[in-house]
Short mmCIF file of C-alpha atoms and ligand atoms in Angstrom, two decimals:
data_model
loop_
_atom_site.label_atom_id
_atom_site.label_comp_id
_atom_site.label_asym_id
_atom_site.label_seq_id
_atom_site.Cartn_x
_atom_site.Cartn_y
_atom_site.Cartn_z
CA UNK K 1 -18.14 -5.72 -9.41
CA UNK K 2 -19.59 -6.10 -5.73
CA UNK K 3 -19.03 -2.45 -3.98
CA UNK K 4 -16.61 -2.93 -1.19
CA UNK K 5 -18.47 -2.25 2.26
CA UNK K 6 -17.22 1.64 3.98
CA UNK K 7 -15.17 1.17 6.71
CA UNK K 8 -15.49 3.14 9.74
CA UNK K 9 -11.92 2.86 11.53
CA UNK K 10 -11.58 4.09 15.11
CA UNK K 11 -8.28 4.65 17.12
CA UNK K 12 -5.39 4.88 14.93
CA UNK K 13 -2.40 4.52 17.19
CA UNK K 14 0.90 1.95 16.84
CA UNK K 15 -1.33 -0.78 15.58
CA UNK K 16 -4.46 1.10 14.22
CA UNK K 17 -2.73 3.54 11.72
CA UNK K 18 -0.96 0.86 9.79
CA UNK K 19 -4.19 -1.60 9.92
CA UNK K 20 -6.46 0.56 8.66
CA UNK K 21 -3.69 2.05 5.65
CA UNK K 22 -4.03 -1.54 4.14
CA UNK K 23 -7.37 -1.63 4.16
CA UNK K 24 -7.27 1.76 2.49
CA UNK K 25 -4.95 0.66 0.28
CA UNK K 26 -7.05 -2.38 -0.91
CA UNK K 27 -10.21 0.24 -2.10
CA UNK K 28 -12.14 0.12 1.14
CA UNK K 29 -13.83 4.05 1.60
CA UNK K 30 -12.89 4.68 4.85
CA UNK K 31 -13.91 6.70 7.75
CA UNK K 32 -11.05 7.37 10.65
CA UNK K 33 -12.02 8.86 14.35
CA UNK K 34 -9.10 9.06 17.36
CA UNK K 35 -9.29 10.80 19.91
CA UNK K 36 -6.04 13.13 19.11
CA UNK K 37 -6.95 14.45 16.08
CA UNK K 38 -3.48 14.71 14.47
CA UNK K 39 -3.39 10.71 14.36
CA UNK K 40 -6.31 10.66 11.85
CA UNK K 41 -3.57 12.85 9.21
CA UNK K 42 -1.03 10.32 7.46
CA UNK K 43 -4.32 8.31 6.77
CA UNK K 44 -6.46 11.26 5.10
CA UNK K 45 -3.31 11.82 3.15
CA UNK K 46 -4.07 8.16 1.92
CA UNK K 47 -7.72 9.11 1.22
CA UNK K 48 -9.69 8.24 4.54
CA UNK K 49 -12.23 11.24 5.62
CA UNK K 50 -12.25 11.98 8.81
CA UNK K 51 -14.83 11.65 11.56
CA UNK K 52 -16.17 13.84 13.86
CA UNK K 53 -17.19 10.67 16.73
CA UNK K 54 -17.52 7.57 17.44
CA UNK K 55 -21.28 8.22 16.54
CA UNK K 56 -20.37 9.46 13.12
CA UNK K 57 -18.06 7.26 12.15
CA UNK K 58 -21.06 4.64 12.51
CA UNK K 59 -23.50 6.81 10.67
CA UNK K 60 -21.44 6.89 7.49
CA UNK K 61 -19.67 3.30 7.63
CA UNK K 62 -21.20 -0.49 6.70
CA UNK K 63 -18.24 -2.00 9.15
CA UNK K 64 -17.02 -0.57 12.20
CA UNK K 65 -13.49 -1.51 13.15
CA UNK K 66 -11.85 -0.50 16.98
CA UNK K 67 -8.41 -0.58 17.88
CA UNK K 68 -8.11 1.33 21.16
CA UNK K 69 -5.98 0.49 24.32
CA UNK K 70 -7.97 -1.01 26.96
CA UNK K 71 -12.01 -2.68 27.94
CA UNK K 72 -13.07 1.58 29.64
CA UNK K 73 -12.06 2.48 26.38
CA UNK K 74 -13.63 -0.03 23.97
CA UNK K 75 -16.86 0.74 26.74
CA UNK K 76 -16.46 4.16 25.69
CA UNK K 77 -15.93 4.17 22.39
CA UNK K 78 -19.36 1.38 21.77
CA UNK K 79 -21.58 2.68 24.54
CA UNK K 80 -20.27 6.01 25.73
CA UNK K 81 -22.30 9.08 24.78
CA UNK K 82 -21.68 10.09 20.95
CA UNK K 83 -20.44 6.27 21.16
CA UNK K 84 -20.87 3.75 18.42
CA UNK K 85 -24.40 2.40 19.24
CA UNK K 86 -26.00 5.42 18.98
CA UNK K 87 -25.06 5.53 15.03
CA UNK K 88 -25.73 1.89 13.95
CA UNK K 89 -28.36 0.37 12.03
CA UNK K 90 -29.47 -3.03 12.42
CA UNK K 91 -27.44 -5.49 9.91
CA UNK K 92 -24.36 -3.93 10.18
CA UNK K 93 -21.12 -5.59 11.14
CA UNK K 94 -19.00 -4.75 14.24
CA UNK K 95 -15.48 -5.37 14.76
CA UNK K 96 -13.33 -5.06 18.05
CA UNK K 97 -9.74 -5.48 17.31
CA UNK K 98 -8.09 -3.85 20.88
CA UNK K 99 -6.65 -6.47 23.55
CA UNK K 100 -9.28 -6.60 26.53
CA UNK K 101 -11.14 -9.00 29.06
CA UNK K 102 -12.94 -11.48 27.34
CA UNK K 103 -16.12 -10.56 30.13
CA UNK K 104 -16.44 -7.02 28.46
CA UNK K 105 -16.03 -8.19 25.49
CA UNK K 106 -19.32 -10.22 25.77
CA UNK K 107 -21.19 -7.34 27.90
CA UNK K 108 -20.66 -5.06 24.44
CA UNK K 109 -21.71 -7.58 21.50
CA UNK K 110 -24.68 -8.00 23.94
CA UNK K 111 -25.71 -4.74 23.43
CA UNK K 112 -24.90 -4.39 19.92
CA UNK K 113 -27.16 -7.40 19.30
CA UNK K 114 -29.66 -5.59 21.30
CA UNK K 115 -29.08 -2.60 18.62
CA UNK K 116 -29.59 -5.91 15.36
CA UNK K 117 -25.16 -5.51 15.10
CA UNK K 118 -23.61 -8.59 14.99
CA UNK K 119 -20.47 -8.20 16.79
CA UNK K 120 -16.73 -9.97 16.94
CA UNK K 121 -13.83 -9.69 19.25
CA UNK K 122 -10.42 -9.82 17.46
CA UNK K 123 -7.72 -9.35 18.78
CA UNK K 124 -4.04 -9.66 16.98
CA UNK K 125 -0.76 -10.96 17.86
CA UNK K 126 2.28 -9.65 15.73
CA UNK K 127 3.28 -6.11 16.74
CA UNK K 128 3.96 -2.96 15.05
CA UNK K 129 6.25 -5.61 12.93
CA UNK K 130 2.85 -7.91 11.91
CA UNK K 131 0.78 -5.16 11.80
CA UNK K 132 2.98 -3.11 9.08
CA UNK K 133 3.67 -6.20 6.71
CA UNK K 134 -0.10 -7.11 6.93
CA UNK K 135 1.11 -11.17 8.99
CA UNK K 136 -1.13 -10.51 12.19
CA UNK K 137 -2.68 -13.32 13.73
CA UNK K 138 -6.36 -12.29 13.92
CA UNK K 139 -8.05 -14.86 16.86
CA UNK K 140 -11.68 -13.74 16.31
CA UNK K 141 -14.92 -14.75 18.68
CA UNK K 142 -17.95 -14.78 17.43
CA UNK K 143 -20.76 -16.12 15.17
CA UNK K 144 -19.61 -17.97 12.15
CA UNK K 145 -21.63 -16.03 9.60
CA UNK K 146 -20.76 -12.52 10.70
CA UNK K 147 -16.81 -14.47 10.54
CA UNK K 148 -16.76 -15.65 7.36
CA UNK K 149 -18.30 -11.65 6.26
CA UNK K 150 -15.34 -10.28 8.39
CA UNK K 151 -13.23 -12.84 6.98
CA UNK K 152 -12.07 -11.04 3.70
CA UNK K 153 -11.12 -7.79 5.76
CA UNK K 154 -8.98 -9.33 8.34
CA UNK K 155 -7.34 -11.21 5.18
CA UNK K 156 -6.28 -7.97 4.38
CA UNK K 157 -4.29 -7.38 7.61
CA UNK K 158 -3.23 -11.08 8.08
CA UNK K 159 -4.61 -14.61 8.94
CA UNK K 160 -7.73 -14.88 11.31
CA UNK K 161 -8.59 -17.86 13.09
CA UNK K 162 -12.06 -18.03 14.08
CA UNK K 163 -11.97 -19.41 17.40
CA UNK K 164 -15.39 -20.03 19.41
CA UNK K 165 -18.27 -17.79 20.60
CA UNK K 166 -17.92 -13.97 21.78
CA UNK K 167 -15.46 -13.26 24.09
CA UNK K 168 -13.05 -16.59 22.56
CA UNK K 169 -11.05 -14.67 20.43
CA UNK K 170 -10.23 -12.98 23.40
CA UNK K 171 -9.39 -15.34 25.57
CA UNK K 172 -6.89 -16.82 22.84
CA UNK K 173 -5.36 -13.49 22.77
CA UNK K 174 -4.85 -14.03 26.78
CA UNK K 175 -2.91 -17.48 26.28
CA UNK K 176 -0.97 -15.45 24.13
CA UNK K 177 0.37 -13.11 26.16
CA UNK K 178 1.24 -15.80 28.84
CA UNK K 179 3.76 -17.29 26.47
CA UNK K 180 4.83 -13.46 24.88
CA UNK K 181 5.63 -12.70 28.80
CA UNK K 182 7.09 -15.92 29.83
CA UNK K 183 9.29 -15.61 26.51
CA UNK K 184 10.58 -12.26 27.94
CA UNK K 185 11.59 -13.45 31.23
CA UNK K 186 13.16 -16.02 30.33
CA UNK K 187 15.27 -13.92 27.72
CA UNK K 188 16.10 -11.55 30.24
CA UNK K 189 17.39 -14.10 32.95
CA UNK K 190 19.61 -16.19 30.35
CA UNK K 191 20.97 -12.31 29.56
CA UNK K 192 21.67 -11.35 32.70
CA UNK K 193 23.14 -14.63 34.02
CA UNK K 194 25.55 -14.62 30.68
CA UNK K 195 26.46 -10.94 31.40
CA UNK K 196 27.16 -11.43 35.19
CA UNK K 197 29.18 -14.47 34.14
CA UNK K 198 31.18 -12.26 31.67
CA UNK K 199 29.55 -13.41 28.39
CA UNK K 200 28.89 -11.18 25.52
CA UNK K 201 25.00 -10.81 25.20
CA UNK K 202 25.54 -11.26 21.24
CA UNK K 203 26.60 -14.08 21.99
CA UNK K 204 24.44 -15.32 24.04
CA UNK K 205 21.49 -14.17 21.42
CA UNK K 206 23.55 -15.64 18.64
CA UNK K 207 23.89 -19.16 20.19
CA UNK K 208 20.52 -19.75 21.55
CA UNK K 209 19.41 -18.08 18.43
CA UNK K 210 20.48 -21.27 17.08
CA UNK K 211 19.12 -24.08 18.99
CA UNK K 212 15.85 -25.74 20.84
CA UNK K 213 15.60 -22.28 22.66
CA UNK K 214 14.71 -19.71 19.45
CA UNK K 215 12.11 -17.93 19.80
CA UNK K 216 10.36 -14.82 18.22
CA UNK K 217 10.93 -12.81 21.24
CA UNK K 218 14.85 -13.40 20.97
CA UNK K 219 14.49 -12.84 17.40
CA UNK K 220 13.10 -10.15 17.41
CA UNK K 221 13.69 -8.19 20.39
CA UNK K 222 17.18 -9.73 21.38
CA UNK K 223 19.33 -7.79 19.01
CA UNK K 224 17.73 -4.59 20.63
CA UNK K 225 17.72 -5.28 24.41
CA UNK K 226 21.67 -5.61 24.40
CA UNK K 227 22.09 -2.26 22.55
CA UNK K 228 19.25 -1.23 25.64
CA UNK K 229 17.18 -0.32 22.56
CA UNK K 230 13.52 -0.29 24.04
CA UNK K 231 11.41 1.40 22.14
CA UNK K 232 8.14 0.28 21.62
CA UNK K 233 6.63 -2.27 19.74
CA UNK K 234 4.10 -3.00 22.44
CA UNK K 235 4.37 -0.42 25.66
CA UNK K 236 4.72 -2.79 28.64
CA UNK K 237 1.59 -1.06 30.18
CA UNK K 238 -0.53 -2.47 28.25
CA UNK K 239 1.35 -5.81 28.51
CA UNK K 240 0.74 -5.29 32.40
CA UNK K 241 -3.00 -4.66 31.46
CA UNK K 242 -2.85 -8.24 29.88
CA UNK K 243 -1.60 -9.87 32.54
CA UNK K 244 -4.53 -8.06 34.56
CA UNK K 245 -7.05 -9.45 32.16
CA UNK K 246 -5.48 -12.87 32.89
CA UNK K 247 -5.49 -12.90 36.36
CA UNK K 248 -9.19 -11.54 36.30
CA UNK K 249 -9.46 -14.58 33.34
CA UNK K 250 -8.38 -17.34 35.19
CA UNK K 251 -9.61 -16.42 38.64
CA UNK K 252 -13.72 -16.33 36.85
CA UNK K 253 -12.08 -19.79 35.66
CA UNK K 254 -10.76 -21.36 38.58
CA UNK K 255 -7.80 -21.88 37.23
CA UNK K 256 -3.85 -21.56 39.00
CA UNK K 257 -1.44 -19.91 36.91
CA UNK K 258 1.67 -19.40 39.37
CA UNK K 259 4.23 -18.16 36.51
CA UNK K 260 1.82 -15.73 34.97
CA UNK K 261 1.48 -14.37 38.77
CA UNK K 262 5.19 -13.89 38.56
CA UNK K 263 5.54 -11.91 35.54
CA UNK K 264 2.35 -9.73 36.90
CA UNK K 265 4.46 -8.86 39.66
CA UNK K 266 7.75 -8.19 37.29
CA UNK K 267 5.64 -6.02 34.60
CA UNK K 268 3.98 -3.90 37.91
CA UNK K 269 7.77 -3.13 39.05
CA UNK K 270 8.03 -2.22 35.31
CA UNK K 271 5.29 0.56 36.12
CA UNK K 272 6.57 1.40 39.19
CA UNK K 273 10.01 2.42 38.06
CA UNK K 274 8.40 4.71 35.32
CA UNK K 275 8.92 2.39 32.20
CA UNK K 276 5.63 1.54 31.29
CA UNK K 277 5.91 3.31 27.77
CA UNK K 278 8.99 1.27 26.68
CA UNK K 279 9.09 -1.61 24.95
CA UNK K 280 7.86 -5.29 27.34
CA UNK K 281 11.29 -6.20 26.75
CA UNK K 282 12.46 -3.46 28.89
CA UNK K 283 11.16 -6.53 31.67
CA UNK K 284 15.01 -7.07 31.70
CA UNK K 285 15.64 -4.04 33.26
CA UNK K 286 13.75 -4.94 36.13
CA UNK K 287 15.94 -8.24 36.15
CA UNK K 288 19.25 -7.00 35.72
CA UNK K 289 18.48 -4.37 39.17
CA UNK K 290 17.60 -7.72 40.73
CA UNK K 291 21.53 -8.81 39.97
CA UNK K 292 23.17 -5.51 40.10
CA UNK K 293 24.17 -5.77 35.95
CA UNK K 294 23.53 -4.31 32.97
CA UNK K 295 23.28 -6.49 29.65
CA UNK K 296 25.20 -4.59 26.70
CA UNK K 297 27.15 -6.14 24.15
CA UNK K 298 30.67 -5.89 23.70
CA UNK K 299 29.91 -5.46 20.04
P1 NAP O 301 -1.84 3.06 20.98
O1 NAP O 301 -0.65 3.34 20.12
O2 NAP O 301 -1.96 3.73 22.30
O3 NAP O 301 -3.14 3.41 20.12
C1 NAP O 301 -4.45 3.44 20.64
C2 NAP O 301 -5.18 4.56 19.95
O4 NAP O 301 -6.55 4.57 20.37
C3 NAP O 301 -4.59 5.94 20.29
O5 NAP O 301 -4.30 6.63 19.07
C4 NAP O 301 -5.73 6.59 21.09
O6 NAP O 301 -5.81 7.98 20.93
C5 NAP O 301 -6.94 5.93 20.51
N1 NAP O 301 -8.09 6.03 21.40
C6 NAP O 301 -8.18 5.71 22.71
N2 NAP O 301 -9.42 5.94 23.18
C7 NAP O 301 -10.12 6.42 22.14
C8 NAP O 301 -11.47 6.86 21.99
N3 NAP O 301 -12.33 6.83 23.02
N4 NAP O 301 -11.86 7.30 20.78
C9 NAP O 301 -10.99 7.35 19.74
N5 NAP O 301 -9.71 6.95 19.82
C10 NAP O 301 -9.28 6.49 21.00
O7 NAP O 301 -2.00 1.49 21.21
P2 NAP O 301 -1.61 0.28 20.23
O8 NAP O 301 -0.22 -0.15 20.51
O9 NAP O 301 -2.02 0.61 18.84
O10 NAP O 301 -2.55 -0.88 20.84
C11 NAP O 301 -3.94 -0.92 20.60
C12 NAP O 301 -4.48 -2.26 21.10
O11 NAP O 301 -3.82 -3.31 20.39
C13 NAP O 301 -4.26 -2.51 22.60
O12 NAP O 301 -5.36 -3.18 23.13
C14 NAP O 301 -3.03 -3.40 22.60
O13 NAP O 301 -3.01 -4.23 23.77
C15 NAP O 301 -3.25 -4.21 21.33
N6 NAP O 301 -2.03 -4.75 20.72
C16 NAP O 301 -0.94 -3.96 20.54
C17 NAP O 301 0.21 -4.51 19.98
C18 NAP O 301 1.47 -3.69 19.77
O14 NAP O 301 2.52 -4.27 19.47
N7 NAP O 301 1.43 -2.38 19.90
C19 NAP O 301 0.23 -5.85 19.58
C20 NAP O 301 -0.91 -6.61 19.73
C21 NAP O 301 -2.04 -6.05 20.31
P3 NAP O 301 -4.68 9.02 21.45
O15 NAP O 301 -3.86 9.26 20.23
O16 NAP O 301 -5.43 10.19 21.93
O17 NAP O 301 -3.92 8.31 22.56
#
């Protein structure tokens, strides 16, 4: 039987920890690094050894897998001094997994190709939720080769799409979060207009639950936001760093994205008010101040 390339896993936070468990789980050796220590733990427990850098991790691993927040970080972690391209040899296979700007993204495979690393961006869409059950969706940039390699790992975690050159996977990932932060503000005004009418919430969740306006985002998240349950899932910082990475997208574009401008402006009064480590749904506090209510059920 083929031996099952070492995995070098790096960042092991909401997403990262449960990622690299099922890939630990499936017989991959594995090598974990993050940058607080105690993180890298639960997945020794499970067998992983842990690393002592970025650099290290690369020495001892055929694949290199990153899941950190944000593009300084992924910079860092691939360039940065005791960084991943001072440990790799030519051949092997790189794998950026974090949500950033499709421009860095390019900047590093460039100089992993100039190190003989193929490299691809992919970034997931799911949440904690996708990433525990293994139902991500993987968008991946990159060359089609180094893809289909990739392609029985990120099986592993859910189903990848590959979806142009470097950098496309990430751009995907940026459409994404468009319609993830649309979704929310949308669920937050029907709320609030239902609660300052004197509807239940639940029953506002329950109803459009039911018809052409069901959603993931209501599903998921609804049932929570009326109990003003908003823990993360996905901190709205780092949606606010998406919707950065858009703006910065579609201005190299030339492109005019007025309702994405909005919900920039709605995630900043997020961070402004303090609440950038709850959940993006907590976007409906920032609505509700805007009306003087608070959505809770009656329930
Ligand atoms: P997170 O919980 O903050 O985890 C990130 C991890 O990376 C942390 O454990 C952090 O270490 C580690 N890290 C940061 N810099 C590092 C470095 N230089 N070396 C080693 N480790 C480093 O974030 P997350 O929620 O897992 O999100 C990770 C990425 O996935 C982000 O780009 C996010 O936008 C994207 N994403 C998240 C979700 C979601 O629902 N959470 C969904 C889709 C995509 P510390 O422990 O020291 O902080």
């Amino acid at each position: 039987m083929e031996q099952k390339p070492t995995i070098g896993f790096i960042g092991l936070g909401i997403m990262g920890a449960p990622m690299a468990a099922h890939l630990l789980r499936a017989g991959h050796d594995m090598l974990v690094y993050n940058r607080t220590p105690s993180k890298m733990e639960p997945l020794i427990a499970l067998g992983a050894k842990a690393g002592k850098s970025c650099r290290d991790v690369a020495e001892r691993s055929d694949v290199v897998i990153s899941m950190v927040p944000d593009s300084p970080d992924v910079e860092k972690v691939y360039l940065g001094e005791k960084g991943v391209l001072e440990g790799v040899k030519p051949g092997m296979l790189l794998i950026d997994m974090s949500t950033i700007s499709p421009v860095t993204a390019v900047i590093v495979s460039e100089a992993a190709a100039k190190k003989g690393c193929q490299m691809l961006d992919a970034p997931v869409s799911g949440g904690d939720v996708g990433a525990k059950k293994a139902t991500l969706s993987i968008m991946v940039g990159g060359d089609p080769e180094a893809y289909e390699q990739a392609r029985p790992i990120f099986e592993l975690m859910g189903t990848p799409t590959l979806c142009g050159p470097s950098g496309a996977g990430q751009t995907v990932k940026a459409c994404n979060q468009i319609q993830v932060a649309l979704n929310f503000i949308g669920m937050a005004e029907a709320l609030v207009l239902g609660a300052k009418a004197g509807v239940d919430p639940a029953i506002v969740v329950k109803v459009l639950s039911g018809g052409y306006a069901q959603s993931r985002v209501m599903d998921v998240r609804g049932p929570r936001v009326i109990k003003g349950d908003y823990e993360p899932g996905f901190r709205s910082r780092f949606h606010y760093k998406d919707l950065n990475i858009i703006r910065e997208t579609a201005r190299a574009f030339g492109c005019s994205l007025p309702a994405s401008a909005l919900a920039h402006e709605l995630f900043s009064a997020m961070q402004a008010n303090g609440w950038g480590d709850l959940d993006h749904s907590a976007v409906i506090k920032v609505v509700e101040s805007l009306s003087n209510v608070e959505v809770r059920t009656g329930e």
